[in-house]
PDB file of C-alpha atoms and ligand atoms in Angstrom:
ATOM      1  CA  MET K   1     -17.024   4.427 -16.057  1.00  0.00           C
ATOM      2  CA  ASP K   2     -19.313   6.322 -13.544  1.00  0.00           C
ATOM      3  CA  THR K   3     -18.054   8.536 -11.217  1.00  0.00           C
ATOM      4  CA  VAL K   4     -19.554   8.871  -8.087  1.00  0.00           C
ATOM      5  CA  ARG K   5     -18.935  11.165  -5.052  1.00  0.00           C
ATOM      6  CA  THR K   6     -21.359  10.216  -2.355  1.00  0.00           C
ATOM      7  CA  VAL K   7     -21.540   7.275   0.026  1.00  0.00           C
ATOM      8  CA  ASP K   8     -25.483   7.327  -0.826  1.00  0.00           C
ATOM      9  CA  ALA K   9     -24.781   7.573  -4.508  1.00  0.00           C
ATOM     10  CA  LEU K  10     -22.087   4.220  -4.332  1.00  0.00           C
ATOM     11  CA  ARG K  11     -24.451   2.736  -2.526  1.00  0.00           C
ATOM     12  CA  THR K  12     -27.277   2.911  -4.375  1.00  0.00           C
ATOM     13  CA  ARG K  13     -25.017   1.659  -7.555  1.00  0.00           C
ATOM     14  CA  ILE K  14     -23.957  -1.208  -5.778  1.00  0.00           C
ATOM     15  CA  SER K  15     -27.521  -2.430  -4.818  1.00  0.00           C
ATOM     16  CA  LYS K  16     -28.623  -2.094  -8.039  1.00  0.00           C
ATOM     17  CA  TRP K  17     -25.478  -4.515  -9.255  1.00  0.00           C
ATOM     18  CA  ARG K  18     -25.986  -6.705  -6.331  1.00  0.00           C
ATOM     19  CA  GLY K  19     -30.064  -7.541  -7.677  1.00  0.00           C
ATOM     20  CA  THR K  20     -28.355  -8.599 -10.656  1.00  0.00           C
ATOM     21  CA  GLY K  21     -26.391 -11.269  -8.812  1.00  0.00           C
ATOM     22  CA  ALA K  22     -23.014  -9.971 -10.095  1.00  0.00           C
ATOM     23  CA  THR K  23     -19.915 -10.159  -7.543  1.00  0.00           C
ATOM     24  CA  VAL K  24     -18.086  -6.964  -6.684  1.00  0.00           C
ATOM     25  CA  GLY K  25     -14.136  -5.974  -6.534  1.00  0.00           C
ATOM     26  CA  LEU K  26     -12.897  -3.168  -4.457  1.00  0.00           C
ATOM     27  CA  VAL K  27      -9.496  -1.450  -5.908  1.00  0.00           C
ATOM     28  CA  PRO K  28      -8.749   1.206  -3.236  1.00  0.00           C
ATOM     29  CA  THR K  29      -6.211   3.976  -4.573  1.00  0.00           C
ATOM     30  CA  MET K  30      -4.756   7.563  -3.417  1.00  0.00           C
ATOM     31  CA  GLY K  31      -4.523   8.248  -7.450  1.00  0.00           C
ATOM     32  CA  GLY K  32      -1.008   9.046  -8.687  1.00  0.00           C
ATOM     33  CA  LEU K  33      -2.014   5.504 -10.893  1.00  0.00           C
ATOM     34  CA  HIS K  34       0.972   3.319 -12.051  1.00  0.00           C
ATOM     35  CA  ASP K  35       1.177  -0.071 -13.644  1.00  0.00           C
ATOM     36  CA  GLY K  36       1.066  -1.544 -10.221  1.00  0.00           C
ATOM     37  CA  HIS K  37      -2.626  -0.028  -9.634  1.00  0.00           C
ATOM     38  CA  LEU K  38      -3.525  -1.249 -13.220  1.00  0.00           C
ATOM     39  CA  SER K  39      -2.604  -4.637 -12.561  1.00  0.00           C
ATOM     40  CA  LEU K  40      -5.013  -4.316  -9.244  1.00  0.00           C
ATOM     41  CA  ILE K  41      -7.836  -3.520 -11.255  1.00  0.00           C
ATOM     42  CA  ARG K  42      -6.841  -6.106 -13.728  1.00  0.00           C
ATOM     43  CA  ALA K  43      -6.885  -8.518 -11.336  1.00  0.00           C
ATOM     44  CA  ALA K  44     -10.056  -7.445  -9.995  1.00  0.00           C
ATOM     45  CA  LYS K  45     -11.599  -7.961 -13.089  1.00  0.00           C
ATOM     46  CA  GLY K  46     -10.090 -11.465 -13.389  1.00  0.00           C
ATOM     47  CA  GLN K  47     -11.606 -12.536 -10.311  1.00  0.00           C
ATOM     48  CA  THR K  48     -15.148 -10.461  -9.852  1.00  0.00           C
ATOM     49  CA  ASP K  49     -17.806  -9.410 -12.117  1.00  0.00           C
ATOM     50  CA  LEU K  50     -17.775  -5.810 -11.403  1.00  0.00           C
ATOM     51  CA  THR K  51     -15.162  -3.476 -10.476  1.00  0.00           C
ATOM     52  CA  VAL K  52     -15.164  -0.307  -8.318  1.00  0.00           C
ATOM     53  CA  ALA K  53     -12.008   1.717  -7.593  1.00  0.00           C
ATOM     54  CA  THR K  54     -11.669   4.461  -5.063  1.00  0.00           C
ATOM     55  CA  LEU K  55      -9.751   7.719  -5.634  1.00  0.00           C
ATOM     56  CA  PHE K  56      -9.103   9.644  -2.226  1.00  0.00           C
ATOM     57  CA  VAL K  57      -5.350  11.042  -0.885  1.00  0.00           C
ATOM     58  CA  ASN K  58      -6.269  10.158   2.635  1.00  0.00           C
ATOM     59  CA  PRO K  59      -5.160  13.346   4.940  1.00  0.00           C
ATOM     60  CA  ALA K  60      -5.454  10.783   7.947  1.00  0.00           C
ATOM     61  CA  GLN K  61      -2.592   8.550   7.054  1.00  0.00           C
ATOM     62  CA  PHE K  62       0.104  11.480   6.327  1.00  0.00           C
ATOM     63  CA  ALA K  63       1.515  13.362   9.153  1.00  0.00           C
ATOM     64  CA  LEU K  64       1.801  16.825   9.807  1.00  0.00           C
ATOM     65  CA  ASP K  65       5.541  16.769   8.310  1.00  0.00           C
ATOM     66  CA  GLU K  66       4.910  14.434   5.049  1.00  0.00           C
ATOM     67  CA  ASP K  67       4.060  15.463   1.919  1.00  0.00           C
ATOM     68  CA  LEU K  68       0.282  15.385   1.927  1.00  0.00           C
ATOM     69  CA  ASN K  69       0.520  18.683  -0.160  1.00  0.00           C
ATOM     70  CA  ALA K  70       2.717  17.168  -2.442  1.00  0.00           C
ATOM     71  CA  TYR K  71       0.955  13.843  -3.437  1.00  0.00           C
ATOM     72  CA  PRO K  72       1.081  13.236  -7.121  1.00  0.00           C
ATOM     73  CA  ARG K  73      -2.580  14.652  -7.496  1.00  0.00           C
ATOM     74  CA  ASP K  74      -4.004  14.555 -11.537  1.00  0.00           C
ATOM     75  CA  GLU K  75      -7.461  12.944 -11.796  1.00  0.00           C
ATOM     76  CA  ALA K  76      -8.287  13.711 -15.094  1.00  0.00           C
ATOM     77  CA  ARG K  77      -4.922  11.054 -16.031  1.00  0.00           C
ATOM     78  CA  ASP K  78      -6.355   9.094 -13.504  1.00  0.00           C
ATOM     79  CA  LEU K  79      -9.767   8.945 -14.744  1.00  0.00           C
ATOM     80  CA  GLU K  80      -8.229   7.898 -18.131  1.00  0.00           C
ATOM     81  CA  LEU K  81      -6.437   5.119 -17.127  1.00  0.00           C
ATOM     82  CA  PHE K  82      -9.090   3.689 -15.040  1.00  0.00           C
ATOM     83  CA  VAL K  83     -11.750   3.950 -17.863  1.00  0.00           C
ATOM     84  CA  ALA K  84      -8.794   2.225 -20.622  1.00  0.00           C
ATOM     85  CA  GLU K  85      -8.301  -0.713 -17.990  1.00  0.00           C
ATOM     86  CA  GLY K  86     -12.320  -1.126 -17.851  1.00  0.00           C
ATOM     87  CA  THR K  87     -13.435  -0.046 -14.541  1.00  0.00           C
ATOM     88  CA  ASP K  88     -17.129  -0.129 -13.840  1.00  0.00           C
ATOM     89  CA  LEU K  89     -17.327   2.748 -11.370  1.00  0.00           C
ATOM     90  CA  LEU K  90     -14.884   5.061  -9.384  1.00  0.00           C
ATOM     91  CA  PHE K  91     -15.953   6.236  -6.125  1.00  0.00           C
ATOM     92  CA  ALA K  92     -13.818   9.715  -5.643  1.00  0.00           C
ATOM     93  CA  PRO K  93     -15.226  11.294  -2.501  1.00  0.00           C
ATOM     94  CA  ASP K  94     -13.505  14.890  -1.068  1.00  0.00           C
ATOM     95  CA  VAL K  95     -12.462  15.041   2.459  1.00  0.00           C
ATOM     96  CA  GLU K  96     -15.988  16.101   4.082  1.00  0.00           C
ATOM     97  CA  GLU K  97     -17.445  13.484   2.366  1.00  0.00           C
ATOM     98  CA  MET K  98     -15.519  10.249   3.866  1.00  0.00           C
ATOM     99  CA  TYR K  99     -14.738  12.242   7.396  1.00  0.00           C
ATOM    100  CA  PRO K 100     -17.991  14.476   7.777  1.00  0.00           C
ATOM    101  CA  VAL K 101     -17.733  17.239  10.453  1.00  0.00           C
ATOM    102  CA  GLY K 102     -18.064  15.424  14.013  1.00  0.00           C
ATOM    103  CA  HIS K 103     -16.114  11.715  12.793  1.00  0.00           C
ATOM    104  CA  THR K 104     -14.389  10.550  15.679  1.00  0.00           C
ATOM    105  CA  THR K 105     -14.078   6.635  15.313  1.00  0.00           C
ATOM    106  CA  GLU K 106     -10.425   5.465  14.436  1.00  0.00           C
ATOM    107  CA  VAL K 107      -9.558   1.934  13.757  1.00  0.00           C
ATOM    108  CA  HIS K 108      -6.490   0.753  15.667  1.00  0.00           C
ATOM    109  CA  VAL K 109      -4.867  -2.497  14.504  1.00  0.00           C
ATOM    110  CA  GLN K 110      -2.545  -3.208  17.730  1.00  0.00           C
ATOM    111  CA  GLY K 111       1.070  -4.955  17.650  1.00  0.00           C
ATOM    112  CA  LEU K 112       1.095  -5.279  13.919  1.00  0.00           C
ATOM    113  CA  SER K 113       0.871  -1.184  13.265  1.00  0.00           C
ATOM    114  CA  GLN K 114       3.395  -0.637  15.938  1.00  0.00           C
ATOM    115  CA  ILE K 115       6.779  -1.935  14.478  1.00  0.00           C
ATOM    116  CA  LEU K 116       8.337  -1.261  11.788  1.00  0.00           C
ATOM    117  CA  GLU K 117       6.517   1.028   9.174  1.00  0.00           C
ATOM    118  CA  GLY K 118       4.713   2.052  12.521  1.00  0.00           C
ATOM    119  CA  GLU K 119       7.689   2.856  14.452  1.00  0.00           C
ATOM    120  CA  PHE K 120       8.752   5.579  11.792  1.00  0.00           C
ATOM    121  CA  ARG K 121       5.105   6.897  10.830  1.00  0.00           C
ATOM    122  CA  PRO K 122       3.131   6.213  13.811  1.00  0.00           C
ATOM    123  CA  ARG K 123      -0.275   7.215  12.560  1.00  0.00           C
ATOM    124  CA  PHE K 124      -0.043   6.004   9.591  1.00  0.00           C
ATOM    125  CA  PHE K 125      -1.897   2.732   9.902  1.00  0.00           C
ATOM    126  CA  LEU K 126      -4.205   4.269  12.092  1.00  0.00           C
ATOM    127  CA  GLY K 127      -5.237   6.851   8.615  1.00  0.00           C
ATOM    128  CA  VAL K 128      -4.789   3.460   6.307  1.00  0.00           C
ATOM    129  CA  ALA K 129      -6.853   1.086   8.827  1.00  0.00           C
ATOM    130  CA  THR K 130      -9.531   3.853   9.155  1.00  0.00           C
ATOM    131  CA  VAL K 131     -10.236   4.460   5.496  1.00  0.00           C
ATOM    132  CA  VAL K 132      -9.611   1.232   4.089  1.00  0.00           C
ATOM    133  CA  SER K 133     -12.546  -0.087   7.021  1.00  0.00           C
ATOM    134  CA  LYS K 134     -15.093   2.659   5.711  1.00  0.00           C
ATOM    135  CA  LEU K 135     -14.634   1.881   2.162  1.00  0.00           C
ATOM    136  CA  LEU K 136     -14.935  -1.929   2.776  1.00  0.00           C
ATOM    137  CA  LEU K 137     -18.328  -0.868   4.903  1.00  0.00           C
ATOM    138  CA  GLN K 138     -19.110   1.642   1.973  1.00  0.00           C
ATOM    139  CA  VAL K 139     -19.276  -1.057  -0.789  1.00  0.00           C
ATOM    140  CA  LEU K 140     -19.194  -4.476   0.935  1.00  0.00           C
ATOM    141  CA  PRO K 141     -17.190  -5.900  -1.656  1.00  0.00           C
ATOM    142  CA  ASP K 142     -16.808  -9.504  -2.437  1.00  0.00           C
ATOM    143  CA  ALA K 143     -12.963  -9.245  -2.834  1.00  0.00           C
ATOM    144  CA  ALA K 144     -10.864  -6.080  -2.236  1.00  0.00           C
ATOM    145  CA  PHE K 145      -6.987  -5.883  -4.134  1.00  0.00           C
ATOM    146  CA  PHE K 146      -3.939  -4.576  -2.500  1.00  0.00           C
ATOM    147  CA  GLY K 147      -0.100  -4.581  -3.690  1.00  0.00           C
ATOM    148  CA  GLU K 148       2.263  -6.281  -1.682  1.00  0.00           C
ATOM    149  CA  LYS K 149       5.019  -3.397  -2.293  1.00  0.00           C
ATOM    150  CA  ASP K 150       3.136  -2.368   0.852  1.00  0.00           C
ATOM    151  CA  TYR K 151       3.458  -5.532   2.298  1.00  0.00           C
ATOM    152  CA  GLN K 152       2.513  -4.517   6.253  1.00  0.00           C
ATOM    153  CA  GLN K 153      -0.198  -2.512   5.258  1.00  0.00           C
ATOM    154  CA  LEU K 154      -1.987  -5.832   3.650  1.00  0.00           C
ATOM    155  CA  LEU K 155      -1.206  -7.509   6.483  1.00  0.00           C
ATOM    156  CA  VAL K 156      -3.061  -4.811   8.555  1.00  0.00           C
ATOM    157  CA  ILE K 157      -5.885  -4.817   6.398  1.00  0.00           C
ATOM    158  CA  ARG K 158      -6.212  -8.884   6.490  1.00  0.00           C
ATOM    159  CA  ARG K 159      -5.773  -8.416  10.472  1.00  0.00           C
ATOM    160  CA  LEU K 160      -8.837  -5.583  10.768  1.00  0.00           C
ATOM    161  CA  ALA K 161     -11.273  -7.261   8.297  1.00  0.00           C
ATOM    162  CA  CYS K 162     -10.808 -10.679   9.807  1.00  0.00           C
ATOM    163  CA  ASP K 163     -11.145  -8.544  13.475  1.00  0.00           C
ATOM    164  CA  LEU K 164     -14.499  -6.529  12.218  1.00  0.00           C
ATOM    165  CA  ASN K 165     -15.636  -9.529  10.775  1.00  0.00           C
ATOM    166  CA  ILE K 166     -16.232  -7.996   7.632  1.00  0.00           C
ATOM    167  CA  PRO K 167     -16.744 -10.261   4.967  1.00  0.00           C
ATOM    168  CA  VAL K 168     -14.508  -9.785   2.144  1.00  0.00           C
ATOM    169  CA  GLU K 169     -11.620 -11.671   0.402  1.00  0.00           C
ATOM    170  CA  ILE K 170      -8.301  -9.758   0.715  1.00  0.00           C
ATOM    171  CA  VAL K 171      -6.016 -10.398  -1.895  1.00  0.00           C
ATOM    172  CA  GLY K 172      -2.721  -9.246  -2.196  1.00  0.00           C
ATOM    173  CA  ALA K 173      -1.046  -9.329  -5.776  1.00  0.00           C
ATOM    174  CA  PRO K 174       2.512  -9.006  -6.761  1.00  0.00           C
ATOM    175  CA  THR K 175       4.908  -6.070  -6.584  1.00  0.00           C
ATOM    176  CA  LYS K 176       5.208  -4.138  -9.960  1.00  0.00           C
ATOM    177  CA  ARG K 177       8.577  -3.305 -10.912  1.00  0.00           C
ATOM    178  CA  GLU K 178      10.658  -1.137 -13.489  1.00  0.00           C
ATOM    179  CA  ALA K 179      13.146  -3.260 -15.313  1.00  0.00           C
ATOM    180  CA  ASN K 180      15.738  -2.432 -13.320  1.00  0.00           C
ATOM    181  CA  GLY K 181      13.425  -3.811 -10.303  1.00  0.00           C
ATOM    182  CA  LEU K 182      12.385  -0.546  -8.476  1.00  0.00           C
ATOM    183  CA  ALA K 183       8.809  -1.035  -7.106  1.00  0.00           C
ATOM    184  CA  MET K 184       6.634   0.959  -8.623  1.00  0.00           C
ATOM    185  CA  SER K 185       5.195   4.235  -6.315  1.00  0.00           C
ATOM    186  CA  SER K 186       3.208   6.871  -6.880  1.00  0.00           C
ATOM    187  CA  ARG K 187       6.771   8.861  -4.997  1.00  0.00           C
ATOM    188  CA  ASN K 188       9.168   7.855  -7.148  1.00  0.00           C
ATOM    189  CA  GLN K 189       8.012  11.103  -9.358  1.00  0.00           C
ATOM    190  CA  TYR K 190      10.386  12.546  -6.147  1.00  0.00           C
ATOM    191  CA  LEU K 191      13.286  10.971  -7.437  1.00  0.00           C
ATOM    192  CA  ASN K 192      15.684  13.401  -9.865  1.00  0.00           C
ATOM    193  CA  GLU K 193      17.733  11.328 -12.601  1.00  0.00           C
ATOM    194  CA  ARG K 194      20.852  10.711 -10.057  1.00  0.00           C
ATOM    195  CA  GLU K 195      18.454   9.330  -7.735  1.00  0.00           C
ATOM    196  CA  ARG K 196      16.290   7.300 -10.350  1.00  0.00           C
ATOM    197  CA  ARG K 197      20.259   5.570 -11.037  1.00  0.00           C
ATOM    198  CA  ALA K 198      20.428   4.841  -6.945  1.00  0.00           C
ATOM    199  CA  ALA K 199      16.904   3.889  -6.223  1.00  0.00           C
ATOM    200  CA  PRO K 200      17.226  -0.116  -7.912  1.00  0.00           C
ATOM    201  CA  THR K 201      19.629  -0.626  -5.206  1.00  0.00           C
ATOM    202  CA  LEU K 202      16.855  -1.297  -2.333  1.00  0.00           C
ATOM    203  CA  TYR K 203      15.762  -4.466  -4.211  1.00  0.00           C
ATOM    204  CA  ALA K 204      19.007  -5.664  -4.874  1.00  0.00           C
ATOM    205  CA  THR K 205      20.306  -5.010  -1.602  1.00  0.00           C
ATOM    206  CA  ILE K 206      16.999  -6.797   0.021  1.00  0.00           C
ATOM    207  CA  ASN K 207      17.152  -9.725  -2.839  1.00  0.00           C
ATOM    208  CA  GLN K 208      20.792 -10.556  -1.663  1.00  0.00           C
ATOM    209  CA  VAL K 209      19.711 -10.817   1.999  1.00  0.00           C
ATOM    210  CA  ALA K 210      16.943 -13.007   1.233  1.00  0.00           C
ATOM    211  CA  GLU K 211      19.073 -15.001  -0.731  1.00  0.00           C
ATOM    212  CA  SER K 212      21.837 -15.418   1.958  1.00  0.00           C
ATOM    213  CA  VAL K 213      19.276 -16.076   4.614  1.00  0.00           C
ATOM    214  CA  ARG K 214      17.785 -18.836   2.623  1.00  0.00           C
ATOM    215  CA  ASP K 215      21.159 -20.136   2.364  1.00  0.00           C
ATOM    216  CA  GLY K 216      21.882 -20.066   6.271  1.00  0.00           C
ATOM    217  CA  ALA K 217      23.469 -16.747   6.613  1.00  0.00           C
ATOM    218  CA  ASP K 218      22.718 -14.873   9.673  1.00  0.00           C
ATOM    219  CA  ALA K 219      19.572 -12.485   9.339  1.00  0.00           C
ATOM    220  CA  ASP K 220      20.847  -9.891  11.723  1.00  0.00           C
ATOM    221  CA  LYS K 221      24.229  -9.498  10.033  1.00  0.00           C
ATOM    222  CA  ARG K 222      22.898  -9.322   6.832  1.00  0.00           C
ATOM    223  CA  CYS K 223      20.835  -6.750   7.580  1.00  0.00           C
ATOM    224  CA  ARG K 224      23.560  -4.507   8.961  1.00  0.00           C
ATOM    225  CA  TRP K 225      25.160  -5.390   5.955  1.00  0.00           C
ATOM    226  CA  ALA K 226      22.247  -4.215   3.725  1.00  0.00           C
ATOM    227  CA  VAL K 227      22.412  -0.761   5.357  1.00  0.00           C
ATOM    228  CA  SER K 228      25.881   0.014   4.928  1.00  0.00           C
ATOM    229  CA  ARG K 229      25.463  -0.749   1.148  1.00  0.00           C
ATOM    230  CA  LEU K 230      22.736   1.408   0.939  1.00  0.00           C
ATOM    231  CA  THR K 231      24.450   3.871   2.831  1.00  0.00           C
ATOM    232  CA  GLU K 232      27.347   3.858   0.423  1.00  0.00           C
ATOM    233  CA  ALA K 233      24.862   3.870  -2.853  1.00  0.00           C
ATOM    234  CA  GLY K 234      23.611   7.314  -1.413  1.00  0.00           C
ATOM    235  CA  PHE K 235      20.312   6.687   0.631  1.00  0.00           C
ATOM    236  CA  ARG K 236      20.312   9.160   2.925  1.00  0.00           C
ATOM    237  CA  GLN K 237      18.494   7.549   5.810  1.00  0.00           C
ATOM    238  CA  VAL K 238      18.011   4.226   6.336  1.00  0.00           C
ATOM    239  CA  ASP K 239      14.948   3.693   8.678  1.00  0.00           C
ATOM    240  CA  TYR K 240      15.356   0.063   8.932  1.00  0.00           C
ATOM    241  CA  VAL K 241      16.211  -3.263   6.836  1.00  0.00           C
ATOM    242  CA  ALA K 242      14.617  -6.128   8.906  1.00  0.00           C
ATOM    243  CA  CYS K 243      13.877 -10.068   8.186  1.00  0.00           C
ATOM    244  CA  ARG K 244      10.862 -11.306   9.537  1.00  0.00           C
ATOM    245  CA  ASP K 245       8.117 -13.931  10.153  1.00  0.00           C
ATOM    246  CA  ALA K 246       6.061 -13.375   7.001  1.00  0.00           C
ATOM    247  CA  GLU K 247       2.617 -13.767   8.767  1.00  0.00           C
ATOM    248  CA  THR K 248       3.266 -11.793  11.793  1.00  0.00           C
ATOM    249  CA  LEU K 249       6.260  -9.641  11.093  1.00  0.00           C
ATOM    250  CA  GLU K 250       7.649 -10.842  14.393  1.00  0.00           C
ATOM    251  CA  PRO K 251      11.592 -11.393  14.751  1.00  0.00           C
ATOM    252  CA  VAL K 252      12.143 -14.791  12.892  1.00  0.00           C
ATOM    253  CA  GLU K 253      12.550 -17.537  15.952  1.00  0.00           C
ATOM    254  CA  ASP K 254      11.668 -20.908  13.704  1.00  0.00           C
ATOM    255  CA  SER K 255      13.521 -20.995  10.271  1.00  0.00           C
ATOM    256  CA  SER K 256      11.238 -23.586   8.865  1.00  0.00           C
ATOM    257  CA  ARG K 257       8.379 -20.700   8.710  1.00  0.00           C
ATOM    258  CA  PRO K 258       7.922 -18.695   5.792  1.00  0.00           C
ATOM    259  CA  ALA K 259      10.281 -15.161   6.029  1.00  0.00           C
ATOM    260  CA  ARG K 260      10.138 -11.542   4.649  1.00  0.00           C
ATOM    261  CA  VAL K 261      13.246  -9.040   4.482  1.00  0.00           C
ATOM    262  CA  LEU K 262      11.617  -5.849   4.487  1.00  0.00           C
ATOM    263  CA  ALA K 263      13.293  -2.434   3.905  1.00  0.00           C
ATOM    264  CA  ALA K 264      12.599   1.295   4.207  1.00  0.00           C
ATOM    265  CA  ALA K 265      15.036   4.374   2.606  1.00  0.00           C
ATOM    266  CA  TRP K 266      15.284   7.987   2.093  1.00  0.00           C
ATOM    267  CA  LEU K 267      16.517   8.999  -1.203  1.00  0.00           C
ATOM    268  CA  GLY K 268      16.535  12.555  -1.945  1.00  0.00           C
ATOM    269  CA  LYS K 269      12.769  13.657  -0.767  1.00  0.00           C
ATOM    270  CA  ALA K 270      11.439  10.077  -1.583  1.00  0.00           C
ATOM    271  CA  ARG K 271      11.175   7.623   1.540  1.00  0.00           C
ATOM    272  CA  LEU K 272      10.951   3.874  -0.817  1.00  0.00           C
ATOM    273  CA  ILE K 273       9.662   1.130   0.832  1.00  0.00           C
ATOM    274  CA  ASP K 274       9.868  -2.871  -0.721  1.00  0.00           C
ATOM    275  CA  ASN K 275       9.982  -6.431   0.740  1.00  0.00           C
ATOM    276  CA  VAL K 276      10.981  -9.840  -0.962  1.00  0.00           C
ATOM    277  CA  ALA K 277      10.049 -13.334   0.150  1.00  0.00           C
ATOM    278  CA  VAL K 278      12.980 -15.459   1.695  1.00  0.00           C
TER     279      VAL K 278
HETATM  280  O1  PAF P   1      -1.921   1.846  -0.263  1.00  0.00           O
HETATM  281  C1  PAF P   1      -2.598   2.906  -0.796  1.00  0.00           C
HETATM  282  O2  PAF P   1      -2.671   3.489  -1.658  1.00  0.00           O
HETATM  283  C2  PAF P   1      -3.236   3.173   0.632  1.00  0.00           C
HETATM  284  O3  PAF P   1      -2.439   3.246   1.483  1.00  0.00           O
HETATM  285  C3  PAF P   1      -4.604   3.058  -0.079  1.00  0.00           C
HETATM  286  C4  PAF P   1      -4.770   1.315   0.997  1.00  0.00           C
HETATM  287  C5  PAF P   1      -5.274   3.500  -0.640  1.00  0.00           C
HETATM  288  C6  PAF P   1      -5.723   3.710   1.752  1.00  0.00           C
HETATM  289  O4  PAF P   1      -5.580   4.865   1.371  1.00  0.00           O
END
């Protein structure tokens, strides 16, 4: 696996591949790799001929009071894992390469970016949508792979690719979980022993909400119950537990449409998010 750090070098490599007729898969990451990321590389390798991964901790998606400086960084370890999965090319730019002096353009996906995660992290999707648009345009892959753990992010990216006419298939891959149900996340590293024991309650709780809504229970009531259960389990703040339309993330109006239960809650220093289908 070669590592390139500039857009020019990336484009040169990819145009050579294109000349051979190969299809290209893109797996964007911020590093801190876990099995969830590796499953995206496996999915890309199964669906396209050549896989480009990216490693870039995107400052634009962190608010000033968030964990940009603490975010897990271990490039040597990540490189080994990328190689072991058979990644063909790694793009690992620095901040100046992605946001050169004078860079002012941002991509704002209205509506979808402003609810749920967007209410608690108002600039988050602006940063994600901007960097993912750039990566898609830099690589122009046939398909790009994102985890369903960040379900709202996946929908935002689908929307922007469609609205900006970027010719790419956005593929969502199932959430990878620990044996106890905890969704894998780079931020799980922030959890101490006690918090690790409490963390799987998030998945167990939203699963219970999804099951009872499927059986006809009132979604709002069940979401309120979930907040108290998480608080009792030691979560210090529950940002939201919500049952929403699986495509629009608007409140569910029509119970015959697919729905999703989504939640975000703080355990110590870690803000955990998770979601399940109803
Ligand atoms: O999900 C992530 O790791 C990031 O939000 C992404 C998609 C790589 C953009 O920085």
